[in-house]
PDB file of N, CA and C in Angstrom:
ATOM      1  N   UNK A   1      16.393  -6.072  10.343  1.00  0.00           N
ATOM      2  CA  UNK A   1      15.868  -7.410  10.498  1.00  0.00           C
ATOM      3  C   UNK A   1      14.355  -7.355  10.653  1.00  0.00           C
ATOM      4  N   UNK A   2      13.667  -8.412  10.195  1.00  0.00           N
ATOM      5  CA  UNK A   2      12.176  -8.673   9.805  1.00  0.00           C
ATOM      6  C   UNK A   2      11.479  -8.881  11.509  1.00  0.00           C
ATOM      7  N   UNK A   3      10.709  -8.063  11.974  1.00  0.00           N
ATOM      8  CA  UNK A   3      10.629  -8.783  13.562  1.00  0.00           C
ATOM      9  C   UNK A   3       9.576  -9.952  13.233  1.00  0.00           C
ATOM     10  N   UNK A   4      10.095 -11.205  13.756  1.00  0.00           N
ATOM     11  CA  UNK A   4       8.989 -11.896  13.799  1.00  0.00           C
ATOM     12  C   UNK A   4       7.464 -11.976  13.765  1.00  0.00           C
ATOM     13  N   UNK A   5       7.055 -10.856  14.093  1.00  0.00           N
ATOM     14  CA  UNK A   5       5.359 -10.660  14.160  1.00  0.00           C
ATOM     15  C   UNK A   5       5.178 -10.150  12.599  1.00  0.00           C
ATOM     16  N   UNK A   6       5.951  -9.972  11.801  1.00  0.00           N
ATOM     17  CA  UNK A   6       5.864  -9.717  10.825  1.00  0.00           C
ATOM     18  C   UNK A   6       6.046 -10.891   9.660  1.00  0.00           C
ATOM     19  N   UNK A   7       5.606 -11.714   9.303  1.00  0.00           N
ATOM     20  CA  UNK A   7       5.928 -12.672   8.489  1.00  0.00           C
ATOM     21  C   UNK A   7       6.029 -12.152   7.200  1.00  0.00           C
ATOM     22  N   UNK A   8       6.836 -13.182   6.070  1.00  0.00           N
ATOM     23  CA  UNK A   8       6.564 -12.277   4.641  1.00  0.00           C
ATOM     24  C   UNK A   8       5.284 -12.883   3.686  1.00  0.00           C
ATOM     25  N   UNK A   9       5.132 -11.667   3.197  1.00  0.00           N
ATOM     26  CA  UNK A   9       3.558 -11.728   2.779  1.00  0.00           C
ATOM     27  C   UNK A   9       3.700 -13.101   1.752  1.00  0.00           C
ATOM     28  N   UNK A  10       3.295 -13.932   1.777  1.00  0.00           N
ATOM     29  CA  UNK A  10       2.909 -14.548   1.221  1.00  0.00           C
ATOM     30  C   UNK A  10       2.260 -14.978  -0.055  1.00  0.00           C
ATOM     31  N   UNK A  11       1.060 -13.534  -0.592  1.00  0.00           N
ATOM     32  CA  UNK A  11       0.942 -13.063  -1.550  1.00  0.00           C
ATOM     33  C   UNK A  11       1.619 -12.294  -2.299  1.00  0.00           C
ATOM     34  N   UNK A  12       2.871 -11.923  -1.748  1.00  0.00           N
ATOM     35  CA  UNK A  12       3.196 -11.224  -2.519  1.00  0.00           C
ATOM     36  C   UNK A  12       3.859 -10.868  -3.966  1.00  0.00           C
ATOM     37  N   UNK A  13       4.389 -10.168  -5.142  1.00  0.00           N
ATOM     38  CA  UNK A  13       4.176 -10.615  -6.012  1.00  0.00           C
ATOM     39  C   UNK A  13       6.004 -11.074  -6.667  1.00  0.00           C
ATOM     40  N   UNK A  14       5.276 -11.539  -7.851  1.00  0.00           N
ATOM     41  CA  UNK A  14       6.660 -12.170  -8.526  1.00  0.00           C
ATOM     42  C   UNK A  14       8.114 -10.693  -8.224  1.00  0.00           C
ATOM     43  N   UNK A  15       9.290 -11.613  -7.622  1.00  0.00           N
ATOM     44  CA  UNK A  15      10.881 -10.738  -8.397  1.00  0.00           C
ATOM     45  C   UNK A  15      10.584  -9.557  -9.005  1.00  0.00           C
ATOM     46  N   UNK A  16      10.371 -10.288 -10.027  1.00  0.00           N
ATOM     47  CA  UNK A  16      10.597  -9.365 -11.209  1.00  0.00           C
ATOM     48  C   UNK A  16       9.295  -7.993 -11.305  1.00  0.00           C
ATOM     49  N   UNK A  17       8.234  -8.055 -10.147  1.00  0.00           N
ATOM     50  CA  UNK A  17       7.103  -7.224 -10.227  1.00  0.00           C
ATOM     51  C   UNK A  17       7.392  -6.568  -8.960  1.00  0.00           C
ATOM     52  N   UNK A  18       7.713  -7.027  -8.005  1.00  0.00           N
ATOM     53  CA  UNK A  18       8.141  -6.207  -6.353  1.00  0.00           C
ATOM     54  C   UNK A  18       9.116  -4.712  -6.743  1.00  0.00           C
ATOM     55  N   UNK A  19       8.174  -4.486  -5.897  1.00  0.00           N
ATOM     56  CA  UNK A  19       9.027  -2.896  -5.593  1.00  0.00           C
ATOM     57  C   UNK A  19      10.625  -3.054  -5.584  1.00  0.00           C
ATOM     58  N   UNK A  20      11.018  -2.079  -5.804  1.00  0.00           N
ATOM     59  CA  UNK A  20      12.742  -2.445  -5.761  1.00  0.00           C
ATOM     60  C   UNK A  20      13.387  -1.029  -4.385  1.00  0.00           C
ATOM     61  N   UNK A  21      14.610  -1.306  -3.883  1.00  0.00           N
ATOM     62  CA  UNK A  21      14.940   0.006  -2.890  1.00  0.00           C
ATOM     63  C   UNK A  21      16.642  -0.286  -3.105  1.00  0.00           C
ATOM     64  N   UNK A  22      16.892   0.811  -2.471  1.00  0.00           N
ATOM     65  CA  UNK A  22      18.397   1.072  -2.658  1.00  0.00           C
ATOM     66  C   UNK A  22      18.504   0.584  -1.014  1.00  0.00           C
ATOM     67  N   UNK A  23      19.659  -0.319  -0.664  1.00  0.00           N
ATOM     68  CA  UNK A  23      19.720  -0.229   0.715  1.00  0.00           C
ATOM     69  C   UNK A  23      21.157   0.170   0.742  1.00  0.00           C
ATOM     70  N   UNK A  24      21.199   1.059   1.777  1.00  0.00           N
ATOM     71  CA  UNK A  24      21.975   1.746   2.578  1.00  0.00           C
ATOM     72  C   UNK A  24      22.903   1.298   3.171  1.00  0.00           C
ATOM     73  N   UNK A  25      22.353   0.185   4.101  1.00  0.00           N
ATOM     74  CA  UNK A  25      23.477  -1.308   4.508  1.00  0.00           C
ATOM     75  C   UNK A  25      24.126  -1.909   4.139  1.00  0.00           C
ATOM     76  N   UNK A  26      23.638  -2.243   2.849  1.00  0.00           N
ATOM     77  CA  UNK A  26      24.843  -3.130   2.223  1.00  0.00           C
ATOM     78  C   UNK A  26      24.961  -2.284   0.700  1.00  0.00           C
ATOM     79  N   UNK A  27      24.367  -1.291   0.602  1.00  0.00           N
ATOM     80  CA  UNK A  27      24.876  -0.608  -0.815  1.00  0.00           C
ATOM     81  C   UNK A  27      24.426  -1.592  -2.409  1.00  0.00           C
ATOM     82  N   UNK A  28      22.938  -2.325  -1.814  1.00  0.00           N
ATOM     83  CA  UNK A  28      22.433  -3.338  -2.758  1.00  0.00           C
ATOM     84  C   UNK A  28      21.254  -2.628  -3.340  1.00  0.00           C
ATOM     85  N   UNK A  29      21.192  -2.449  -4.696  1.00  0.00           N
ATOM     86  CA  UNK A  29      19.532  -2.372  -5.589  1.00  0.00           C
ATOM     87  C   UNK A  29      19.097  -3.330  -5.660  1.00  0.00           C
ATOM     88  N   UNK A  30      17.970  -3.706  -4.736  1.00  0.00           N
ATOM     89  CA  UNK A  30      17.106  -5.071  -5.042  1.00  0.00           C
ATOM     90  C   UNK A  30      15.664  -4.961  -4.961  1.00  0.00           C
ATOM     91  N   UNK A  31      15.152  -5.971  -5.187  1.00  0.00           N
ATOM     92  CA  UNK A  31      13.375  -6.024  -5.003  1.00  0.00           C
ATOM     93  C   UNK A  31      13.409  -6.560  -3.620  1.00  0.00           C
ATOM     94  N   UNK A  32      12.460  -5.612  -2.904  1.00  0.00           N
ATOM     95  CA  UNK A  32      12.077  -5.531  -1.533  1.00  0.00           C
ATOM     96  C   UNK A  32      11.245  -7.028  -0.889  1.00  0.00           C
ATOM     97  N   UNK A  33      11.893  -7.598   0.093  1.00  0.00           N
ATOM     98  CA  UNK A  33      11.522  -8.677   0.765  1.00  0.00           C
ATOM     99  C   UNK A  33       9.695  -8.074   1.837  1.00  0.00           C
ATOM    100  N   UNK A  34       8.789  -8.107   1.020  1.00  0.00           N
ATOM    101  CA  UNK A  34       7.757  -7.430   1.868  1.00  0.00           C
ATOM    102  C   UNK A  34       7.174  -8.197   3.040  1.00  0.00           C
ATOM    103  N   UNK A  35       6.684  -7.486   3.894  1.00  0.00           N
ATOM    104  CA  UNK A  35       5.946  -8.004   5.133  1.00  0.00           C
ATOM    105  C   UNK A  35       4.810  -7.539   5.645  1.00  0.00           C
ATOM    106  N   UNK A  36       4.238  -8.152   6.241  1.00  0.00           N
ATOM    107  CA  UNK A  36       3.476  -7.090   7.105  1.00  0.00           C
ATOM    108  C   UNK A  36       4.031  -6.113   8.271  1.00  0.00           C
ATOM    109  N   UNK A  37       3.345  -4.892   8.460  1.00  0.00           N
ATOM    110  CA  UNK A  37       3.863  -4.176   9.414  1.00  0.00           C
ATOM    111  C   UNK A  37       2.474  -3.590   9.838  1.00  0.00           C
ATOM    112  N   UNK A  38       1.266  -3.981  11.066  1.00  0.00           N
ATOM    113  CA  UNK A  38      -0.111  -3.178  11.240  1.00  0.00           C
ATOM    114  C   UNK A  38      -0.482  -3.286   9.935  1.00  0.00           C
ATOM    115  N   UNK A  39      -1.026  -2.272   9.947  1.00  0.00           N
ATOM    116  CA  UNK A  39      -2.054  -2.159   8.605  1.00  0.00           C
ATOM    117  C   UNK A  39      -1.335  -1.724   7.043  1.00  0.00           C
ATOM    118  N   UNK A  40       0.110  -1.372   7.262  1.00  0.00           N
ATOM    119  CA  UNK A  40       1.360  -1.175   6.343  1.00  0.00           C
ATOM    120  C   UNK A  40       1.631  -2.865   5.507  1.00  0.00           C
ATOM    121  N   UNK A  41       2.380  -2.176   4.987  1.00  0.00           N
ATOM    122  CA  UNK A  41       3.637  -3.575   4.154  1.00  0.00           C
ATOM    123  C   UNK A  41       5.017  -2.774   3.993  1.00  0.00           C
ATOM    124  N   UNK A  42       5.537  -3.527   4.884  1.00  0.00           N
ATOM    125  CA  UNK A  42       6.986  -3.153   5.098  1.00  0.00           C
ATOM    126  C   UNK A  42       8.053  -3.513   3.716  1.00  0.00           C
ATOM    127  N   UNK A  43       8.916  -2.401   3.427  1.00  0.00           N
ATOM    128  CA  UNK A  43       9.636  -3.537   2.670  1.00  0.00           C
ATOM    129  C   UNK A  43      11.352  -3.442   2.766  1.00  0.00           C
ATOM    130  N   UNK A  44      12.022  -4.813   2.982  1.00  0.00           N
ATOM    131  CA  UNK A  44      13.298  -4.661   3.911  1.00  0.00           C
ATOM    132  C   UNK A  44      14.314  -5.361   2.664  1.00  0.00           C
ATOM    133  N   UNK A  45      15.557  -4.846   2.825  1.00  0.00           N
ATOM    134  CA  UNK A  45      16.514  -5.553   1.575  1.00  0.00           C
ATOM    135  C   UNK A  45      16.329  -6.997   1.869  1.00  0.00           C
ATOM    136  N   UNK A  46      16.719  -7.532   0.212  1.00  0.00           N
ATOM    137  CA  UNK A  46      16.159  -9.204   0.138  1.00  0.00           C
ATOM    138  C   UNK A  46      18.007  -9.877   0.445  1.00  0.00           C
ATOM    139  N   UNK A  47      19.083  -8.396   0.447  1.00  0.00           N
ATOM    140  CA  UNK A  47      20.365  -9.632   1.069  1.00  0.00           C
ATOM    141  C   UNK A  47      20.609  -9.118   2.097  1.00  0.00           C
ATOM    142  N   UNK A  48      20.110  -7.918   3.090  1.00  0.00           N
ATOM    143  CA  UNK A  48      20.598  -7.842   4.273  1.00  0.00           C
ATOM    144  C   UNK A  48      19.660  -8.350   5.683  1.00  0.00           C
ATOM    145  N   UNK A  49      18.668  -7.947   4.894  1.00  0.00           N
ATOM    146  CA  UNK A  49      17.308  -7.860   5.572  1.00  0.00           C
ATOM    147  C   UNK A  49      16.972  -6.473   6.623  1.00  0.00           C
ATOM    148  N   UNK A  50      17.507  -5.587   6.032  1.00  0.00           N
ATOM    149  CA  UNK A  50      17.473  -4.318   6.960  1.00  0.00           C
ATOM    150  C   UNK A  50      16.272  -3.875   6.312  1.00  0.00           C
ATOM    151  N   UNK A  51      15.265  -2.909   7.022  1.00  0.00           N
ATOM    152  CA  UNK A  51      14.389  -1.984   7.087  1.00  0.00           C
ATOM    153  C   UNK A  51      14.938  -0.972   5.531  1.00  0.00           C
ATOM    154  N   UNK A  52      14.079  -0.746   4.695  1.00  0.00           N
ATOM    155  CA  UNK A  52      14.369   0.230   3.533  1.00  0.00           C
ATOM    156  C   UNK A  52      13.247   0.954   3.475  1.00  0.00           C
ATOM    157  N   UNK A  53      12.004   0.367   3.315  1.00  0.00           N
ATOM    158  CA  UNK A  53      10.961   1.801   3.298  1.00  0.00           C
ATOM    159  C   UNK A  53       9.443   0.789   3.521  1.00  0.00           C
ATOM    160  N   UNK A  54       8.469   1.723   3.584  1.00  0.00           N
ATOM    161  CA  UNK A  54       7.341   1.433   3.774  1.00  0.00           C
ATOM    162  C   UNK A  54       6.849   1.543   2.256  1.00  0.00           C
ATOM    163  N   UNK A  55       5.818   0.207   1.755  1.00  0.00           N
ATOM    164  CA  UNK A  55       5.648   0.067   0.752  1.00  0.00           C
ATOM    165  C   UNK A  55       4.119   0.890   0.196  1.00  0.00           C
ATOM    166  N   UNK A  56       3.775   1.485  -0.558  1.00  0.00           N
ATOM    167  CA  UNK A  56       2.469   2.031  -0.722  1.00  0.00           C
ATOM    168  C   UNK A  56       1.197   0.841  -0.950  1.00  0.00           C
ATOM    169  N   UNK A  57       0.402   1.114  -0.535  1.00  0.00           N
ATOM    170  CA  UNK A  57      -1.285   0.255  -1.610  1.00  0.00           C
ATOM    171  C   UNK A  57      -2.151   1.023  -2.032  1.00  0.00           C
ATOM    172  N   UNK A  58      -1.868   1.600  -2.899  1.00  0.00           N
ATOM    173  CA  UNK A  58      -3.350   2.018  -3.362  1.00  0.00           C
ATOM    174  C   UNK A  58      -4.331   1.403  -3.558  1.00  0.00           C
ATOM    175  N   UNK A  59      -5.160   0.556  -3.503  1.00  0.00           N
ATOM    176  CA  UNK A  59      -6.208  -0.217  -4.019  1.00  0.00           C
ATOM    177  C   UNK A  59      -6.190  -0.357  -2.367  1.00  0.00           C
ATOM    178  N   UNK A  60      -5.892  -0.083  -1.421  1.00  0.00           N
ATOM    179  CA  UNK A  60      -6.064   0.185   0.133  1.00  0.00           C
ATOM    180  C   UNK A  60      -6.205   1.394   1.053  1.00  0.00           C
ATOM    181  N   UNK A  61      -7.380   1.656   1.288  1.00  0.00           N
ATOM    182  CA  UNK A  61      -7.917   2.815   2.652  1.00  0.00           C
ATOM    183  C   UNK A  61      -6.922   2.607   3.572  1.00  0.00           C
ATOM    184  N   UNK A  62      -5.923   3.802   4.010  1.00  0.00           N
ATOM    185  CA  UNK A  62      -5.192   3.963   5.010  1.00  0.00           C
ATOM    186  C   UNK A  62      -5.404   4.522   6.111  1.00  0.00           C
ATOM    187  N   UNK A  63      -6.779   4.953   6.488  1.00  0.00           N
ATOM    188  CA  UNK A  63      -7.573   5.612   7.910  1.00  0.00           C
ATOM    189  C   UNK A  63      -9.115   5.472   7.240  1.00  0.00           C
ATOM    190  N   UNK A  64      -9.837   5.691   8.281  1.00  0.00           N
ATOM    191  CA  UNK A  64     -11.169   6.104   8.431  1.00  0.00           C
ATOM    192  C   UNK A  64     -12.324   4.883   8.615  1.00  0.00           C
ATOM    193  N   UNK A  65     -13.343   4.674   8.184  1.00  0.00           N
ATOM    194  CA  UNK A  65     -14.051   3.649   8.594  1.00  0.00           C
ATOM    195  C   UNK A  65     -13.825   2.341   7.639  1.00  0.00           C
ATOM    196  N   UNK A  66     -13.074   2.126   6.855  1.00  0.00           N
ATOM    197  CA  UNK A  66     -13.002   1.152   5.877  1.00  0.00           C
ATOM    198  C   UNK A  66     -11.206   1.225   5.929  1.00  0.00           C
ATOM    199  N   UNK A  67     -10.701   1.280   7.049  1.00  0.00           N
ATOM    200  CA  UNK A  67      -9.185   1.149   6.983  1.00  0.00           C
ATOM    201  C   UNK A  67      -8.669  -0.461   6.738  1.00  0.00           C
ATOM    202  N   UNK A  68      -7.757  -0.042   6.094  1.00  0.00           N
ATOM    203  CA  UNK A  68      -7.257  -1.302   5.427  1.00  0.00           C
ATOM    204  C   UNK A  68      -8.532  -2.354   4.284  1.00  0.00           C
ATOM    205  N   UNK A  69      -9.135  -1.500   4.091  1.00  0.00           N
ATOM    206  CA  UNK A  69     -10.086  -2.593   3.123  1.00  0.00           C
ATOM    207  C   UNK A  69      -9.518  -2.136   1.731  1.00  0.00           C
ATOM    208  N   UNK A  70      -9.684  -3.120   0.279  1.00  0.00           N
ATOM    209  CA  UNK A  70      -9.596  -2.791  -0.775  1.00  0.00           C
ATOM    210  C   UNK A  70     -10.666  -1.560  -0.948  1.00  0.00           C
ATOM    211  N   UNK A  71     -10.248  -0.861  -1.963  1.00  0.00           N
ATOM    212  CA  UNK A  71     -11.028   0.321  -2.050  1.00  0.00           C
ATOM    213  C   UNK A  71     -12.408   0.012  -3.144  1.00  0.00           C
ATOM    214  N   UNK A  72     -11.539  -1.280  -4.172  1.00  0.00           N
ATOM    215  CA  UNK A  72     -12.605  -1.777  -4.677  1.00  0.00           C
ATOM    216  C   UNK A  72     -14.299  -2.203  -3.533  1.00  0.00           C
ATOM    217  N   UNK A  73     -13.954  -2.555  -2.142  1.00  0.00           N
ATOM    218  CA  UNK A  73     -14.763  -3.437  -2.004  1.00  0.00           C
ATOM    219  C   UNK A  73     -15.800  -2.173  -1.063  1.00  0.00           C
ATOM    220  N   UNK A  74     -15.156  -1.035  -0.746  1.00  0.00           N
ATOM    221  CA  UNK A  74     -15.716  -0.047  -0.098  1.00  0.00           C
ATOM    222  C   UNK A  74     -16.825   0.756  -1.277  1.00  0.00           C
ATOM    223  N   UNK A  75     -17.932   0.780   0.103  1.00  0.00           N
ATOM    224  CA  UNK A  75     -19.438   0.919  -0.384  1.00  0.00           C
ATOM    225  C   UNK A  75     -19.218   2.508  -1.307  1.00  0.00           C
ATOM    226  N   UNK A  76     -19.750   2.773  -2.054  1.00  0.00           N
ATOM    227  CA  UNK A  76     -19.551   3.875  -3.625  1.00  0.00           C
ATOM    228  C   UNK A  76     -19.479   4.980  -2.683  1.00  0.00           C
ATOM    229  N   UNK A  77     -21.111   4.992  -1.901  1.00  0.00           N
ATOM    230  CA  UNK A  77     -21.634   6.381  -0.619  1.00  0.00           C
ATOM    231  C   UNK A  77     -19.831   6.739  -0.630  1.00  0.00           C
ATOM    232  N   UNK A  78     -19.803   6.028   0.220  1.00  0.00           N
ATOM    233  CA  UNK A  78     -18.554   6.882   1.269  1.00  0.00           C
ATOM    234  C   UNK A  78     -17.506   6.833   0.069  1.00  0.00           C
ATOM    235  N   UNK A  79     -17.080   6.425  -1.060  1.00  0.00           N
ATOM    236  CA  UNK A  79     -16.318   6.791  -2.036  1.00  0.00           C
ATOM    237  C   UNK A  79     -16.403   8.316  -2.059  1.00  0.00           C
ATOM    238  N   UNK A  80     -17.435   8.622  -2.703  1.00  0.00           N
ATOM    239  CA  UNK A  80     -18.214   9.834  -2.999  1.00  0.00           C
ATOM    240  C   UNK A  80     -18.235  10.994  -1.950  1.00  0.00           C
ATOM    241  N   UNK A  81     -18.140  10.518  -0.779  1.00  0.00           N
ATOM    242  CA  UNK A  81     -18.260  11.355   0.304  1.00  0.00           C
ATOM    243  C   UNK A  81     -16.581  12.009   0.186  1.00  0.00           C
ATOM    244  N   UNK A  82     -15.341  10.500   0.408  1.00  0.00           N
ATOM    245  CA  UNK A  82     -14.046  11.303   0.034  1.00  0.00           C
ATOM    246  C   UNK A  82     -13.600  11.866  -0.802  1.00  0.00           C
ATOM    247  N   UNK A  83     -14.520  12.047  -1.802  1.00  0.00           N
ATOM    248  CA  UNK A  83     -13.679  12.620  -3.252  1.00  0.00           C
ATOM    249  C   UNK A  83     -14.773  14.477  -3.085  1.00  0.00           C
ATOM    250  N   UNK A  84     -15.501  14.814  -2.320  1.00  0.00           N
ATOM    251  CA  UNK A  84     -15.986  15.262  -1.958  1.00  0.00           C
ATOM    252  C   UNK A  84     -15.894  16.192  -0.686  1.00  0.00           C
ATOM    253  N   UNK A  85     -15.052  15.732   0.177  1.00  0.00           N
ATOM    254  CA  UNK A  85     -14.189  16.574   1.638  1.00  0.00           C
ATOM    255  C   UNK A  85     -13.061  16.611   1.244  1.00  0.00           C
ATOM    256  N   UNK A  86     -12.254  18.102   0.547  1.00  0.00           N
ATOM    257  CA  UNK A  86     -11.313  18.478   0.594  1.00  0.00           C
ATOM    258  C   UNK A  86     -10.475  18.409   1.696  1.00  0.00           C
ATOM    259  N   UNK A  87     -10.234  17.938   2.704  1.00  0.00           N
ATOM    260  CA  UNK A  87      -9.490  17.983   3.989  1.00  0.00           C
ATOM    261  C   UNK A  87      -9.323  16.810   3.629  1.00  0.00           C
ATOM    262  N   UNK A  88      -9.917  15.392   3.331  1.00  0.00           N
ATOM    263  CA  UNK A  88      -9.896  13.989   3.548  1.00  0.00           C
ATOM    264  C   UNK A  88      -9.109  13.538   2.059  1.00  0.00           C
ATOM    265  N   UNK A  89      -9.852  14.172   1.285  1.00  0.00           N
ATOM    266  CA  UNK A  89      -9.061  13.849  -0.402  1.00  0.00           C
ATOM    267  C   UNK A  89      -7.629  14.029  -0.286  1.00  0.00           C
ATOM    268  N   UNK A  90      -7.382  15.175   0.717  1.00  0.00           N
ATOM    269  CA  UNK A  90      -5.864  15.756  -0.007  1.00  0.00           C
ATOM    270  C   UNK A  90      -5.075  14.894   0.997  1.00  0.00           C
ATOM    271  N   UNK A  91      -5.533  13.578   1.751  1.00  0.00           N
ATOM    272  CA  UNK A  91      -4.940  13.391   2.811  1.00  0.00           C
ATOM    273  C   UNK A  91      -4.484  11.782   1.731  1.00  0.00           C
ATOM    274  N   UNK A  92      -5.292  11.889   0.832  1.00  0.00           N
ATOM    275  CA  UNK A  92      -5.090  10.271   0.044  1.00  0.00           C
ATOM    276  C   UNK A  92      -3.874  10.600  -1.209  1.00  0.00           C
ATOM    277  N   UNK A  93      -3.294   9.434  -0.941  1.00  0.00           N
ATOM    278  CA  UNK A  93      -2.073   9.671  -2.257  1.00  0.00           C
ATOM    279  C   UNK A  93      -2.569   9.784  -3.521  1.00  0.00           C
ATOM    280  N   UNK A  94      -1.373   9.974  -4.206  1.00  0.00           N
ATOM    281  CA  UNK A  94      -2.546  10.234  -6.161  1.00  0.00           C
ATOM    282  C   UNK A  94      -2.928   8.949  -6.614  1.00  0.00           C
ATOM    283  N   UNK A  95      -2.230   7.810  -6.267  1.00  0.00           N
ATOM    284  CA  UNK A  95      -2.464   6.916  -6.505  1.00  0.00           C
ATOM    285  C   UNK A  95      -3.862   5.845  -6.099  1.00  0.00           C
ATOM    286  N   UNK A  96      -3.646   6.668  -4.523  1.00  0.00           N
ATOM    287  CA  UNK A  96      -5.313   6.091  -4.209  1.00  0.00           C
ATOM    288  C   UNK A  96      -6.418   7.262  -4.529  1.00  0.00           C
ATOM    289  N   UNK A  97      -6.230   8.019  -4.986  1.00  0.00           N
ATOM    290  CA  UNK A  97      -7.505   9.312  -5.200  1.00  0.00           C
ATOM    291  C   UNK A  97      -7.664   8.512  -7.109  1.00  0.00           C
ATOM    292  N   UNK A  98      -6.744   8.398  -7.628  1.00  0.00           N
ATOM    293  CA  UNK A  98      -7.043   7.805  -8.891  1.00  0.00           C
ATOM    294  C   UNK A  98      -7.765   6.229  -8.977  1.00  0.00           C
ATOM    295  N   UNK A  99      -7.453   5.617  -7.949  1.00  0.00           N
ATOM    296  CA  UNK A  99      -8.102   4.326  -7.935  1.00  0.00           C
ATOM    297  C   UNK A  99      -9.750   4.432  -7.579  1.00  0.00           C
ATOM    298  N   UNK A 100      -9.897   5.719  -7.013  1.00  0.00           N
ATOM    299  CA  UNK A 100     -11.193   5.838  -6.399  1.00  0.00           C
ATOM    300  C   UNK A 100     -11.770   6.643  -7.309  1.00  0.00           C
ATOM    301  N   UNK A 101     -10.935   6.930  -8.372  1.00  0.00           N
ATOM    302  CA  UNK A 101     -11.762   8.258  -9.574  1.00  0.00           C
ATOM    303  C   UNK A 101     -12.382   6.949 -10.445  1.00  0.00           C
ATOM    304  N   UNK A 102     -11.362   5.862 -10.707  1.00  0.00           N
ATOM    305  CA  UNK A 102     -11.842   4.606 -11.782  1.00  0.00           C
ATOM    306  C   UNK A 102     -12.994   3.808 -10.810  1.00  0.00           C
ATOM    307  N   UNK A 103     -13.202   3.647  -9.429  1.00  0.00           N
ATOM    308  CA  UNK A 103     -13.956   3.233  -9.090  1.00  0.00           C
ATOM    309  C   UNK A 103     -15.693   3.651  -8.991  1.00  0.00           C
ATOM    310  N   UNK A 104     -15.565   4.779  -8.853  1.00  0.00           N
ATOM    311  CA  UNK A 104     -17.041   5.994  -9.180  1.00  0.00           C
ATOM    312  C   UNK A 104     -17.169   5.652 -10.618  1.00  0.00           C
ATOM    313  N   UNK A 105     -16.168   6.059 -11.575  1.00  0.00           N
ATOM    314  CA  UNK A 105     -16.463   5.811 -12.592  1.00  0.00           C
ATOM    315  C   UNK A 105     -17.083   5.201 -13.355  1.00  0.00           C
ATOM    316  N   UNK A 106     -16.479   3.566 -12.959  1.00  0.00           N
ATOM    317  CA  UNK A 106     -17.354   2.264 -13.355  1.00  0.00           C
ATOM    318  C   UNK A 106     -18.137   1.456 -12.493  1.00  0.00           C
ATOM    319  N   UNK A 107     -18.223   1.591 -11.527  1.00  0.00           N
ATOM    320  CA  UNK A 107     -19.170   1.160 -10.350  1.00  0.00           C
ATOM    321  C   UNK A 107     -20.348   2.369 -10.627  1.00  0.00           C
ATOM    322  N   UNK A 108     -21.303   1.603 -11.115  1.00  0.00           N
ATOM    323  CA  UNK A 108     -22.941   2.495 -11.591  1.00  0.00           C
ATOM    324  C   UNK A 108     -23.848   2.481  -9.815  1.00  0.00           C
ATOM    325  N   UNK A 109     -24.338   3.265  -9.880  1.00  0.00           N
ATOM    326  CA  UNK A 109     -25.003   4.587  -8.592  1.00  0.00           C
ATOM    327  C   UNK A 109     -25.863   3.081  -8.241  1.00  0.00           C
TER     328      UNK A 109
END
């Protein structure tokens, strides 16, 4: 169940584009009812409403001084700095180390 402090995102996107999960509870493949969870997006079956998994963002910093910001909107410097500290890079999924390779890329110095 969704705890109340968690409302469902509102933005979030069409059926047919939402993440999908196998739930366990009721033995349903569906697209995930998302929420907030802290700085996460939860995502819980859309017929039981049980807990199924934590949803990824790449285009979202998950620690450090720009946590939870789009990665688009984080200043190039400190781009550059993470793609740059092997300890900090290997800590970012491929998905956000690739969002931040297209962002250096086309974001000019």
């Amino acid at each position: 169940m969704t705890p109340a402090a968690s409302p469902v995102l509102q933005d979030a996107p069409d059926t047919d584009h939402r993440p999908t999960g196998h739930c366990p509870h009721c033995d349903a493949d569906v697209p995930l009812r998302l929420s907030r969870s802290g700085p996460h997006v939860r995502g819980d079956c859309a017929v039981c409403g049980a807990y199924i998994r934590f949803v990824e963002q790449p285009g979202v910093l998950p620690f450090g001084r720009y946590r939870g910001q789009p990665i688009t909107q984080v200043p190039r410097d400190y781009l550059a700095w993470l793609r740059r500290t092997p300890d900090v890079w290997g800590k970012l999924s491929e998905g956000r180390r690739q969002t931040i390779e297209e962002v250096l890329r086309d974001r000019p110095r």
